[in-house]
Coordinates of C-alpha atoms and ligand atoms in Angstrom, one line a residue:
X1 CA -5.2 -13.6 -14.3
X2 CA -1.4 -12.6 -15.1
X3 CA -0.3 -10.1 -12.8
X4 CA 2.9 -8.5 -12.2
X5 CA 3.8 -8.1 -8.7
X6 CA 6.4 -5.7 -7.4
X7 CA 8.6 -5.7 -4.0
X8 CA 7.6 -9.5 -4.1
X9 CA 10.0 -10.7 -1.5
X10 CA 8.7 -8.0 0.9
X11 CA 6.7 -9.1 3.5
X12 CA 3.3 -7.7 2.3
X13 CA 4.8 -9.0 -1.6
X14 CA 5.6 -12.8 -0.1
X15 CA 1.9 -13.0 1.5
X16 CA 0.7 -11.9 -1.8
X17 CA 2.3 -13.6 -4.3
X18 CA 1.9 -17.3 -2.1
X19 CA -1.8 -16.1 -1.5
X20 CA -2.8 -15.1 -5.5
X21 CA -1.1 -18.6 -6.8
X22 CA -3.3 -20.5 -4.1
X23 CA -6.2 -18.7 -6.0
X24 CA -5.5 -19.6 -9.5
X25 CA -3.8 -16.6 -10.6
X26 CA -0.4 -17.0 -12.6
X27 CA 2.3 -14.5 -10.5
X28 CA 5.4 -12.5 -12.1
X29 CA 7.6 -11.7 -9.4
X30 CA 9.7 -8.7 -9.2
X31 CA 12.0 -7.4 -6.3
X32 CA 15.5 -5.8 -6.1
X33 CA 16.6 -9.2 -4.4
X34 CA 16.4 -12.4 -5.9
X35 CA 13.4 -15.1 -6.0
X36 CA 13.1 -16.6 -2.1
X37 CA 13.3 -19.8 -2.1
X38 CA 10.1 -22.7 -3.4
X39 CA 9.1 -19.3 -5.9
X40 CA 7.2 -21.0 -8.9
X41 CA 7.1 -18.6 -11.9
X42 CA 8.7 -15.7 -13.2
X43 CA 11.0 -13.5 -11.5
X44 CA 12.6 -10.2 -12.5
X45 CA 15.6 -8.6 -10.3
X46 CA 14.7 -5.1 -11.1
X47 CA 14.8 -1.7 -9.0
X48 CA 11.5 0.2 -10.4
X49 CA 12.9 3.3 -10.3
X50 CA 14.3 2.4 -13.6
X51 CA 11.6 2.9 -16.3
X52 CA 13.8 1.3 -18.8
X53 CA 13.9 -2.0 -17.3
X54 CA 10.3 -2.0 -16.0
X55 CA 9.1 -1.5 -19.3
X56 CA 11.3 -4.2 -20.5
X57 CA 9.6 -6.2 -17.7
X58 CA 6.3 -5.7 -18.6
X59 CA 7.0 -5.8 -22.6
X60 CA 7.8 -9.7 -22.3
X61 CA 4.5 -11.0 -21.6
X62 CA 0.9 -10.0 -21.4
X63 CA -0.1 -9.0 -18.5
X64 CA -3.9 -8.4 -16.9
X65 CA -2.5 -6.6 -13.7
X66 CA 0.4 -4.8 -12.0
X67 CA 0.0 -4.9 -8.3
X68 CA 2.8 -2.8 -6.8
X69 CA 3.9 -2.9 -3.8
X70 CA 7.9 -2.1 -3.9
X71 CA 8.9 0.8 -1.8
X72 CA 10.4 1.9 1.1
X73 CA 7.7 1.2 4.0
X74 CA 9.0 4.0 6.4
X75 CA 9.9 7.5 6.8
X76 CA 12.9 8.8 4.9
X77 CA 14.0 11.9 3.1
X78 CA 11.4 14.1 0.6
X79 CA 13.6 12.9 -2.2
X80 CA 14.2 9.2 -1.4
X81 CA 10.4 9.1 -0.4
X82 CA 9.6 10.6 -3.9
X83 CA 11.6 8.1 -5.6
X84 CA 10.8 5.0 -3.8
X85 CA 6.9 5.5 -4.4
X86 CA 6.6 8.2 -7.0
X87 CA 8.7 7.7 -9.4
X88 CA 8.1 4.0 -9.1
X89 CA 4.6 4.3 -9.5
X90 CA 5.0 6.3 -12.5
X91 CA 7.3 3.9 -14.3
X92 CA 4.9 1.3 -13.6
X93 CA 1.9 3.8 -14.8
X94 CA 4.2 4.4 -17.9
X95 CA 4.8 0.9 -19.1
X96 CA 1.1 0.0 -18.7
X97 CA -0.3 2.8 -21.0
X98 CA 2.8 1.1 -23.5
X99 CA 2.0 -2.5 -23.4
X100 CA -2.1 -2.3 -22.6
X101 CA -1.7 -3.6 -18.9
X102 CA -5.4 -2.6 -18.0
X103 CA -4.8 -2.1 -14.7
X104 CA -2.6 -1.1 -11.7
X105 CA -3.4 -1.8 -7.5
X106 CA -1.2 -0.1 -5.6
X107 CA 0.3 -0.3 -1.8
X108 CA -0.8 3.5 -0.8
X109 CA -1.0 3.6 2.9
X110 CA -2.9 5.6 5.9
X111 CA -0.1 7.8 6.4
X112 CA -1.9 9.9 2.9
X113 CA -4.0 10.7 5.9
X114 CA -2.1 10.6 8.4
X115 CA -2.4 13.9 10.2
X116 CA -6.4 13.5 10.1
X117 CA -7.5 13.9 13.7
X118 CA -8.8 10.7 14.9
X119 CA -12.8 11.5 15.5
X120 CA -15.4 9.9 13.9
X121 CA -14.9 6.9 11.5
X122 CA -12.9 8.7 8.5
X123 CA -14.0 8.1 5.1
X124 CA -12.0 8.2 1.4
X125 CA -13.1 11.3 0.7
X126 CA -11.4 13.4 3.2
X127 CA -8.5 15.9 2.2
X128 CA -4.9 14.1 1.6
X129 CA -3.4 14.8 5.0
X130 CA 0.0 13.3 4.9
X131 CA 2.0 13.2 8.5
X132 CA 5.3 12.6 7.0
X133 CA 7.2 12.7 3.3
X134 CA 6.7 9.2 3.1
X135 CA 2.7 10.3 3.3
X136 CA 3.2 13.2 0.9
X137 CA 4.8 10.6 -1.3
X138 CA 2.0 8.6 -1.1
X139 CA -0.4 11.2 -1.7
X140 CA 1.3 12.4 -4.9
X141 CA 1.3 8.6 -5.8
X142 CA -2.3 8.1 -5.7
X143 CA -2.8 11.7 -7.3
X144 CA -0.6 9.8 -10.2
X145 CA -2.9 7.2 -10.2
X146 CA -6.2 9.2 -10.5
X147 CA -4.2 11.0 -13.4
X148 CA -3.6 7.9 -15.4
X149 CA -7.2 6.5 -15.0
X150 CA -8.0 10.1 -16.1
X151 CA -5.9 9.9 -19.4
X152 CA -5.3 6.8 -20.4
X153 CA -8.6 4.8 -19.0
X154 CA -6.7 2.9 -16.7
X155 CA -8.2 1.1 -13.9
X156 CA -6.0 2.1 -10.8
X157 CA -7.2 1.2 -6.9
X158 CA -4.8 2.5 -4.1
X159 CA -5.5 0.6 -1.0
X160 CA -4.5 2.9 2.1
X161 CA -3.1 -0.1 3.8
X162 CA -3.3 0.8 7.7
X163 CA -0.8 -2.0 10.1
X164 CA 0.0 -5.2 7.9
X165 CA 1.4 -8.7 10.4
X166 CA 0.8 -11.5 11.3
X167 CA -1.2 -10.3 14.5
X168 CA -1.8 -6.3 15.9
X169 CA 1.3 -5.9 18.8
X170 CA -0.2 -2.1 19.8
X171 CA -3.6 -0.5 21.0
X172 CA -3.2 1.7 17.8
X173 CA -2.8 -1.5 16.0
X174 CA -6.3 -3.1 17.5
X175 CA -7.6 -0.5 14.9
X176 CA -5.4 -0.6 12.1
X177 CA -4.4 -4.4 11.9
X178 CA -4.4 -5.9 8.3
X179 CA -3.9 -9.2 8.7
X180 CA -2.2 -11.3 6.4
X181 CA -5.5 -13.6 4.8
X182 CA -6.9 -10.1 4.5
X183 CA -4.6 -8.5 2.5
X184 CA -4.5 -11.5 0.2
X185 CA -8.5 -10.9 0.1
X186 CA -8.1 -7.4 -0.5
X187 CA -5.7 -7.4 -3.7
X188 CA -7.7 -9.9 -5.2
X189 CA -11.3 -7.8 -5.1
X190 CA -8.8 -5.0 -6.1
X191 CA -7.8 -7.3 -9.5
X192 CA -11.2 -8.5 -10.4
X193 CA -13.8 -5.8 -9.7
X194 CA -15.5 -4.8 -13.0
X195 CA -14.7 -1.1 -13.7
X196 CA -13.7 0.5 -11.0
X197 CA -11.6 3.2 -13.0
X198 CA -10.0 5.4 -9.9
X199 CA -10.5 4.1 -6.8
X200 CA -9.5 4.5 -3.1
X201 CA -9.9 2.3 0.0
X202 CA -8.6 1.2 3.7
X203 CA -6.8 -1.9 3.6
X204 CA -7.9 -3.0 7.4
X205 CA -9.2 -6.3 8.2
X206 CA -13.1 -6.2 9.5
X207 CA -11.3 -5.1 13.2
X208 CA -14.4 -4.4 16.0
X209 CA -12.5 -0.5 16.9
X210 CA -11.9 0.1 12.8
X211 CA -11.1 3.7 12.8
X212 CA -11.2 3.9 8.7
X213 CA -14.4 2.9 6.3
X214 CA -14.6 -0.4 4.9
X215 CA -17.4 0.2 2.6
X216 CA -15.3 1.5 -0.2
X217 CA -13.4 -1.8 0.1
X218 CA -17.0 -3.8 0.2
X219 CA -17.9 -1.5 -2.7
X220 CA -15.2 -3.0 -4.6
X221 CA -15.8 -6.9 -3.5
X222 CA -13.4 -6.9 -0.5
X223 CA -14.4 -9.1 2.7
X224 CA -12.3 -9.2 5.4
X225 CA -12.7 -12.3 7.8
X226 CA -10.3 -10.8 10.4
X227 CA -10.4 -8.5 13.6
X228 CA -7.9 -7.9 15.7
X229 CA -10.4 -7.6 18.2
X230 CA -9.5 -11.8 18.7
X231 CA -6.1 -10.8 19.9
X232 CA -6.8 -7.6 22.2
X233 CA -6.3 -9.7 25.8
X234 CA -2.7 -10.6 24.5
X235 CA -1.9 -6.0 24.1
X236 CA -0.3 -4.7 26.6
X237 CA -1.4 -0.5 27.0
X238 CA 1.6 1.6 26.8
X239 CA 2.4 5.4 27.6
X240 CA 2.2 6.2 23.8
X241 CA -1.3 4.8 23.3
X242 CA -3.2 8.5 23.8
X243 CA -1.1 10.3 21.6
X244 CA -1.4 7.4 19.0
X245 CA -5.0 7.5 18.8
X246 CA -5.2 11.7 18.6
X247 CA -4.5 11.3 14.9
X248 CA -4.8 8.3 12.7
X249 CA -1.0 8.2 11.5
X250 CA -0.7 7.0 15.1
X251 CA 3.2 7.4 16.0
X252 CA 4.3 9.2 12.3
X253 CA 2.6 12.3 13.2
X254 CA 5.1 12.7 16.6
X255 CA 7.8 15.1 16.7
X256 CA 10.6 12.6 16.2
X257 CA 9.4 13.1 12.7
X258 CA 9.8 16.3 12.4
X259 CA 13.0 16.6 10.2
X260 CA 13.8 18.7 7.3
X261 CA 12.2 17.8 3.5
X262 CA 16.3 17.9 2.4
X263 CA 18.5 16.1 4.1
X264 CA 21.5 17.0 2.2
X265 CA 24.5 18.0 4.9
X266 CA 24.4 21.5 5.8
X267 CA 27.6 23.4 4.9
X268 CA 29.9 24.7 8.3
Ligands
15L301 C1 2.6 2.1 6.9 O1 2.2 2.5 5.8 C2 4.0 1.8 7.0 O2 4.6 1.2 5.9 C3 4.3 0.9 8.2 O3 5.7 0.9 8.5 C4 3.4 1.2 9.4 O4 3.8 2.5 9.9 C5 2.0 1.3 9.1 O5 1.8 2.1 7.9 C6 1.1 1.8 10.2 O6 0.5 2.8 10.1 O7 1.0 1.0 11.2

């Protein structure tokens, strides 16, 4: 397959990219920063917050797939949240319906669910429950998504991507680990199951204390070979592990969080 990746030179984007060319596919990188270096292929220096020039992207070649997975991976303001993952997504969404791209995968993340209390294992279908803007963000990303599959017949997959490296380094992430072979795995059930119109799952490797469903994943084709269960003896515990595990945003549903949706400067 052709397929478009955005934020490649981020660190989920560089594990994808390497990983789909080891499986055949042809990748179209695109980042706000230059090609790293030993990048075969294509490479656009873009920010996709400008629908203009992803549509120009995407207009100068056929393309099976957009994965994206450019934005901001951390709290921030309601606005810059918004833009880094909304309005991205929709330029993205926009310049498919234009040039017959067939289908999006996008980087949504657990924090769409975030403020869920942590009880039994929690499924897709649950309420969006954002703990922060970047989850509301999220939320109305995937609610773009569903939208565009809706209208347009696109097939769109958001993968609530739960803790992505190269190994867990918390208790939370014993649970929420993604690791790196994975996510690779993951993407690539994402780009080749038949017909999945709108679709939602947890991008976690097959981890022993998984607090999120992995059959929507299976559903779709995805086998993880991971679980971060093979690194547990190397966590430490730490003070913040209980309040980490009362919700399954882990340390975005804390009060350091809590800021105002505006951060413009307040007037004296
Ligand atoms: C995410 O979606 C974030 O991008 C990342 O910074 C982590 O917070 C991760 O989730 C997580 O929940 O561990």
């Amino acid at each position: 397959m052709r397929v478009l990746v955005t934020g490649a030179a981020g660190s989920i984007g560089r594990g994808v990219t390497v990983g789909l060319a080891d499986r055949g596919h042809e990748v179209v990188g695109l980042d706000l920063v230059p090609a790293p270096d030993g990048q075969d292929g294509r490479w656009y220096v873009v920010d996709c917050t400008d629908p203009d020039a992803v549509r120009a992207v995407v207009a100068e070649q056929p393309l099976d797939a957009i994965v994206h997975l450019a934005g901001h991976p951390d709290e921030g303001s309601l606005t810059g949240s918004f833009d880094s993952h909304v309005v991205t997504t929709a330029a993205l969404l926009d310049a498919a319906v234009a040039h017959d791209v067939p289908r999006v995968v996008y980087a949504s993340s657990n924090h769409a669910v975030g403020r869920t209390p942590r009880t039994d294992l929690l499924s897709v279908d649950v309420r969006p429950r954002p703990d922060t803007f970047y989850g509301v963000a999220k939320v109305a990303a995937e609610a773009l998504l569903s939208l565009y599959a809706d209208r347009y017949g696109l097939d769109t997959l958001a993968c609530r991507i739960g803790s992505f490296g190269p190994e867990p380094t918390s208790v939370r992430q014993l649970s929420t680990w993604l690791s790196h072979d994975d996510c690779v795995r993951m993407v690539e059930a994402c780009l080749t199951a038949p017909a999945p119109g709108f679709a939602v799952l947890y991008g976690i490797s097959a981890n022993t204390r998984a607090w999120w469903d992995l059959e929507p994943g299976r559903a779709l084709g995805y086998r993880p070979m991971d679980d971060a269960e093979a690194f547990a003896d190397r966590v430490e515990p730490a003070l913040a592990d209980a309040a980490e595990a009362a919700h399954v945003g882990g340390p975005f549903t804390g009060e350091p969080y809590y800021r105002p949706a505006l951060d413009r400067p307040v007037a004296p």
